Short mmCIF file of C-alpha atoms and ligand atoms in Angstrom, two decimals:
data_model
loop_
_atom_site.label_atom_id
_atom_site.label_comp_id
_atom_site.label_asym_id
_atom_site.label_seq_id
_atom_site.Cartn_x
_atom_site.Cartn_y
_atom_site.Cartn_z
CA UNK P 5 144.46 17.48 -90.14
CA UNK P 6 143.94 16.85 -93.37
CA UNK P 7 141.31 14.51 -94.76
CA UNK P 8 141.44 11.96 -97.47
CA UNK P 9 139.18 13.66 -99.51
CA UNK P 10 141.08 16.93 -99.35
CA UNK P 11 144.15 15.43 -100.95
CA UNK P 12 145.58 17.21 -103.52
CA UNK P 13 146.41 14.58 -106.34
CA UNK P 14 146.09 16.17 -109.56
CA UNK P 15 149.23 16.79 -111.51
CA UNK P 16 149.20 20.60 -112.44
CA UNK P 17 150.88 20.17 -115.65
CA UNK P 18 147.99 18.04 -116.93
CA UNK P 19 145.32 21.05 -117.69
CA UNK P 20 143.11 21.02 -120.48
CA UNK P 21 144.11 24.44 -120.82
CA UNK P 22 147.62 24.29 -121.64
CA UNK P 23 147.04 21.12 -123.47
CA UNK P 24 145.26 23.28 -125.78
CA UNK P 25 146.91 26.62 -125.47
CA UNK P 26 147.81 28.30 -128.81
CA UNK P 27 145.64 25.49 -130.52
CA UNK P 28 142.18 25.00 -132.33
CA UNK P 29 139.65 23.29 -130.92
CA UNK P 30 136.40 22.67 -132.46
CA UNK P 31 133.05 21.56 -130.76
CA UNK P 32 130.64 20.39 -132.49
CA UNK P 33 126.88 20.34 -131.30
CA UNK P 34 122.97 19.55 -133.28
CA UNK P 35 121.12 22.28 -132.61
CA UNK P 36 122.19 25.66 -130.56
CA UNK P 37 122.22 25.10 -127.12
CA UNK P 38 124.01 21.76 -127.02
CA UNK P 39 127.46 23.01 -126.69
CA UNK P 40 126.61 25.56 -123.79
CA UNK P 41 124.56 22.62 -122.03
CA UNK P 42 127.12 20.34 -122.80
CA UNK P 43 130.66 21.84 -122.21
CA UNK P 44 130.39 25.20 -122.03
CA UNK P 45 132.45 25.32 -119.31
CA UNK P 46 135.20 23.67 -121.16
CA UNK P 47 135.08 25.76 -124.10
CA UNK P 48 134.89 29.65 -122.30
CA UNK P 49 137.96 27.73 -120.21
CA UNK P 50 139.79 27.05 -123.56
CA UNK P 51 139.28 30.45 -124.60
CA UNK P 52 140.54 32.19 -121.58
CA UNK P 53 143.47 30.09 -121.64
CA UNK P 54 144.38 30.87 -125.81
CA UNK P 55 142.36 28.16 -127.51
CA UNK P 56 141.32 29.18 -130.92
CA UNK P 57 138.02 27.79 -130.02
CA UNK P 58 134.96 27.04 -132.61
CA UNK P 59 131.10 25.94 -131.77
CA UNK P 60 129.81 24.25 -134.64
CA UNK P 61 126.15 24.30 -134.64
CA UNK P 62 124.90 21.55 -137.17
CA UNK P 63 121.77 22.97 -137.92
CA UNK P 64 118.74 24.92 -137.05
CA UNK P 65 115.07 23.15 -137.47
CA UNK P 66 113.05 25.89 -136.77
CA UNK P 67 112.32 29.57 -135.77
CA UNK P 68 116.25 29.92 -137.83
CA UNK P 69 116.27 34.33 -136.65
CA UNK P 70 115.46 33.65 -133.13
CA UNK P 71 117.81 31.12 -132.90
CA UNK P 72 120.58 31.77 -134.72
CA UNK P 73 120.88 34.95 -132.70
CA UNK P 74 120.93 33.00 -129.54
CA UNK P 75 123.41 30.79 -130.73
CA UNK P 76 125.60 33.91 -131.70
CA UNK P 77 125.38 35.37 -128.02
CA UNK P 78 126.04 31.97 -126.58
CA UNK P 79 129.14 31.75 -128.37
CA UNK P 80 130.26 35.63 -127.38
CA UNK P 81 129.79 34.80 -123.78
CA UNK P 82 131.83 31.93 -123.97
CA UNK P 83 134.27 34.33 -126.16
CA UNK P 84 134.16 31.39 -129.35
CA UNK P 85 134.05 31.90 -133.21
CA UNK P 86 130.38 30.30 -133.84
CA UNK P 87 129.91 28.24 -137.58
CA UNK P 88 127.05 27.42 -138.85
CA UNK P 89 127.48 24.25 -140.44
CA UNK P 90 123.92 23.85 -142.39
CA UNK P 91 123.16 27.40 -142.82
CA UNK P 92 120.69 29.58 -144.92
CA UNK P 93 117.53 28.63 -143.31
CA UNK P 94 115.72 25.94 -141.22
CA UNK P 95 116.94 22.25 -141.25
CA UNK P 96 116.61 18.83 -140.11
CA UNK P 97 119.64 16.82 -139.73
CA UNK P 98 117.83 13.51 -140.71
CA UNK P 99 117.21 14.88 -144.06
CA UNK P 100 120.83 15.05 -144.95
CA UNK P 101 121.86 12.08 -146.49
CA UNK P 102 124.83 10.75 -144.19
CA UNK P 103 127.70 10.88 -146.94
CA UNK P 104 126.55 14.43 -147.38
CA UNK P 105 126.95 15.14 -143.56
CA UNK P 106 130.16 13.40 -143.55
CA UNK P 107 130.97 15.59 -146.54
CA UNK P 108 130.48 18.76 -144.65
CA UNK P 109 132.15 18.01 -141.45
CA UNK P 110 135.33 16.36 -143.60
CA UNK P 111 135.69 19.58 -144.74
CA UNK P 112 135.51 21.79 -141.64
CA UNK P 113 138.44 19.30 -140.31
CA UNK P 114 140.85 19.95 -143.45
CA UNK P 115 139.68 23.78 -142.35
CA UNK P 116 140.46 23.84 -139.13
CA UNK P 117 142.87 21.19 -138.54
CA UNK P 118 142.21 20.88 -134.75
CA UNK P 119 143.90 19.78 -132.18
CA UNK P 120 140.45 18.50 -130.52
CA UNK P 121 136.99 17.67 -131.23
CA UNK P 122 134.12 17.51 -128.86
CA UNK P 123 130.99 16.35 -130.08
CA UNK P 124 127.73 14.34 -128.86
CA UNK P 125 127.75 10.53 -127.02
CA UNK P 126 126.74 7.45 -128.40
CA UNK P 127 125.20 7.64 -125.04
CA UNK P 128 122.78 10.37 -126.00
CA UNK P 129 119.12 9.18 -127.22
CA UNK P 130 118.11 12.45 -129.41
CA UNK P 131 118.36 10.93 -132.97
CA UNK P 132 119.84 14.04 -134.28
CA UNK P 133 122.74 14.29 -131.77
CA UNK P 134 123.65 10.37 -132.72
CA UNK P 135 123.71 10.95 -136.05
CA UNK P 136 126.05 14.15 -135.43
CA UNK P 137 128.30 11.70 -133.66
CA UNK P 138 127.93 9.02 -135.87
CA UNK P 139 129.12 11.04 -138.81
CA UNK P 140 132.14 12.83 -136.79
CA UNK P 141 133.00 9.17 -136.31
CA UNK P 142 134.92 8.85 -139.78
CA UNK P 143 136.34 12.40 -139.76
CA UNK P 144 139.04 11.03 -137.28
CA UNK P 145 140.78 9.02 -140.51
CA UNK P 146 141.66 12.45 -141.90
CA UNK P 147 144.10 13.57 -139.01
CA UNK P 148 145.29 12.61 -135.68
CA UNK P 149 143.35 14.91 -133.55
CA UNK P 150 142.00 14.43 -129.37
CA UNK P 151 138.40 13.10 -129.67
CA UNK P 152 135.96 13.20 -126.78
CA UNK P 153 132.21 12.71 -125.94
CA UNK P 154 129.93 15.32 -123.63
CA UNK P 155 127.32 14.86 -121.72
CA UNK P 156 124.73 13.54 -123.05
CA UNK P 157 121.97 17.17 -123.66
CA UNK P 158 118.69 17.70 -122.76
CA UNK P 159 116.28 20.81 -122.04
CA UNK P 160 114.45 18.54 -119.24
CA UNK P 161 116.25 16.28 -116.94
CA UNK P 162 116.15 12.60 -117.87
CA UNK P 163 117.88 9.63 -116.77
CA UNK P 164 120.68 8.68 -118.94
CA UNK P 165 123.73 6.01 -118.26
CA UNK P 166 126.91 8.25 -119.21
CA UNK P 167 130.00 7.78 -117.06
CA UNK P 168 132.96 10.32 -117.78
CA UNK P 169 136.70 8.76 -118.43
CA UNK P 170 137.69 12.41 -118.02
CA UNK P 171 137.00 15.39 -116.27
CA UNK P 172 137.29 19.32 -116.77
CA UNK P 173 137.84 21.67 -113.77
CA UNK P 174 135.63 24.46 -114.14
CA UNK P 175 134.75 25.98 -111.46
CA UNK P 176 136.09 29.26 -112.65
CA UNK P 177 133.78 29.29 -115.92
CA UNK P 178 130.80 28.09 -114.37
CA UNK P 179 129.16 31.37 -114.67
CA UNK P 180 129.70 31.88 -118.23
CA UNK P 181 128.45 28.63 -119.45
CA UNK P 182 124.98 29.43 -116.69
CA UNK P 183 125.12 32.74 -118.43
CA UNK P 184 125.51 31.35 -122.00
CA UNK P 185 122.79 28.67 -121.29
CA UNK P 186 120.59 31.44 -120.63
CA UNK P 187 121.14 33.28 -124.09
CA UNK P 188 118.91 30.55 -125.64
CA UNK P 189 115.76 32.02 -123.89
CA UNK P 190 113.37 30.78 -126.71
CA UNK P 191 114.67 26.93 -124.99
CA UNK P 192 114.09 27.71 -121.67
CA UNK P 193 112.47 30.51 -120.20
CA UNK P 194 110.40 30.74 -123.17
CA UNK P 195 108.69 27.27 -121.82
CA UNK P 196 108.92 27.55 -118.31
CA UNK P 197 111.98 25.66 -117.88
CA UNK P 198 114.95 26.68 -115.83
CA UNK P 199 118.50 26.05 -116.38
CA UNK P 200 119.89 25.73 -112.84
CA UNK P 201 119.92 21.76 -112.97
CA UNK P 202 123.08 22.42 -115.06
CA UNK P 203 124.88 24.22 -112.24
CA UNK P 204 123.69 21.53 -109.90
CA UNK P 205 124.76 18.92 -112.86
CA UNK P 206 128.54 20.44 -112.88
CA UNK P 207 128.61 21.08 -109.36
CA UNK P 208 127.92 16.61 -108.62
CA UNK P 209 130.95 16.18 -111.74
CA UNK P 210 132.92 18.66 -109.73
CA UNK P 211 132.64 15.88 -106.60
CA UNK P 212 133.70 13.46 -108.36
CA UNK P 213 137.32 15.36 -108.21
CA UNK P 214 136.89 17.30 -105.47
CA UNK P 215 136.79 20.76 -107.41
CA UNK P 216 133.27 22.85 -106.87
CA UNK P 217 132.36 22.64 -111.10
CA UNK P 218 133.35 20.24 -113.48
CA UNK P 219 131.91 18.66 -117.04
CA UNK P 220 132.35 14.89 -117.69
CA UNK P 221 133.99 13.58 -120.90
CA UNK P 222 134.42 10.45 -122.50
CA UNK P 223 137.80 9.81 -123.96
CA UNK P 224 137.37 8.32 -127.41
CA UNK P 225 140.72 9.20 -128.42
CA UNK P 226 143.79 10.70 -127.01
CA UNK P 227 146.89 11.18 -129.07
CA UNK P 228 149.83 11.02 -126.47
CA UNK P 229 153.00 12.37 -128.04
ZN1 ZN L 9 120.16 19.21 -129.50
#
């Protein structure tokens, strides 16, 4: 006999996947790691499923080789085009002057045109992933495109008040995003500090509709033809 909680309620037709199949999406992060940490997941899912899918990495403060070559193998694993969007060298986001960020992520919209973005939460407390999401605020006047939140991202676990409107099944990318997390060694095992709470992380947002993996959005905007 079944039990309540094995129900099957979720309308197949409703995947991210072929929401977004044949279609750009871009995701847009700080610093490298914040996309894997956040939605990786989601994005190697997009992929697999014919997503043109690219990780925008807003900048790089420090140690620019080391890192910018972990951000590229993150973004192979997932199978993702990566951009760079302050690149040359090492840089703080708070030394942009906002219009200037604004400028620079305008213009990656009028590139791309995509048919969803995913950045940062107004939940998060990092001041450089607020101002990310501050300044992808105002990009949504230029087109009608899907707009949604990710977890807020951290390297250590911390308590943060974040509650999904929206979740994505993915128990069969979980690996790749684990494996992509990894790439960033200089992050993580390069301090002492493992990753697994993020399997452990998607596998309590995978309870929450009964699936083993998921990653929580918020839904800022949804364009429902
Ligand atoms: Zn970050």
């Amino acid at each position: 006999m079944k039990r309540a909680c094995d129900t099957e309620v979720r309308p197949p037709g409703q995947s991210i996947a072929n929401r977004y199949s044949g279609k750009t999406v871009v995701a847009i992060g700080a610093h490298p790691d914040d996309l894997e940490i956040g939605i990786g997941g989601t994005l190697a899912k997009l992929r697999q499923h014919g997503a043109h899918v690219v990780m925008c990495v807003a900048s790089i403060p420090r140690d620019y080789d080391v890192r910018i070559e972990e951000a590229r193998r993150g973004a192979e694993v997932l199978g993702c085009e990566l951009k760079i969007l302050m690149d040359g060298g090492p840089q703080r986001i708070e030394d942009v002057k906002t219009c200037d960020l604004v400028g620079m992520l305008d213009d990656m919209i009028r590139e791309y045109k995509p048919a969803a973005v995913l950045t940062h939460s107004k939940a998060d407390f990092h001041n450089d992933h607020l101002l990310i999401y501050q300044a992808c605020l105002p990009t949504q006047r230029l087109a009608y495109f899907d707009f949604f939140s990710y977890h807020p991202t951290n390297c250590r676990p911390v308590p943060i008040a974040f509650h999904p409107t929206a979740y994505v099944d993915v128990s069969d990318t979980i690996d790749a995003k684990m494996h992509a997390i990894t790439a960033h060694a200089s992050q993580f095992g390069g301090r002492g500090l493992d990753t697994e709470m993020y399997r452990e992380f998607a596998h309590v947002q995978g309870r929450m509709i009964g699936v083993p993996y998921a990653e929580g959005l918020d839904v800022q905007r949804m364009v429902l033809a």
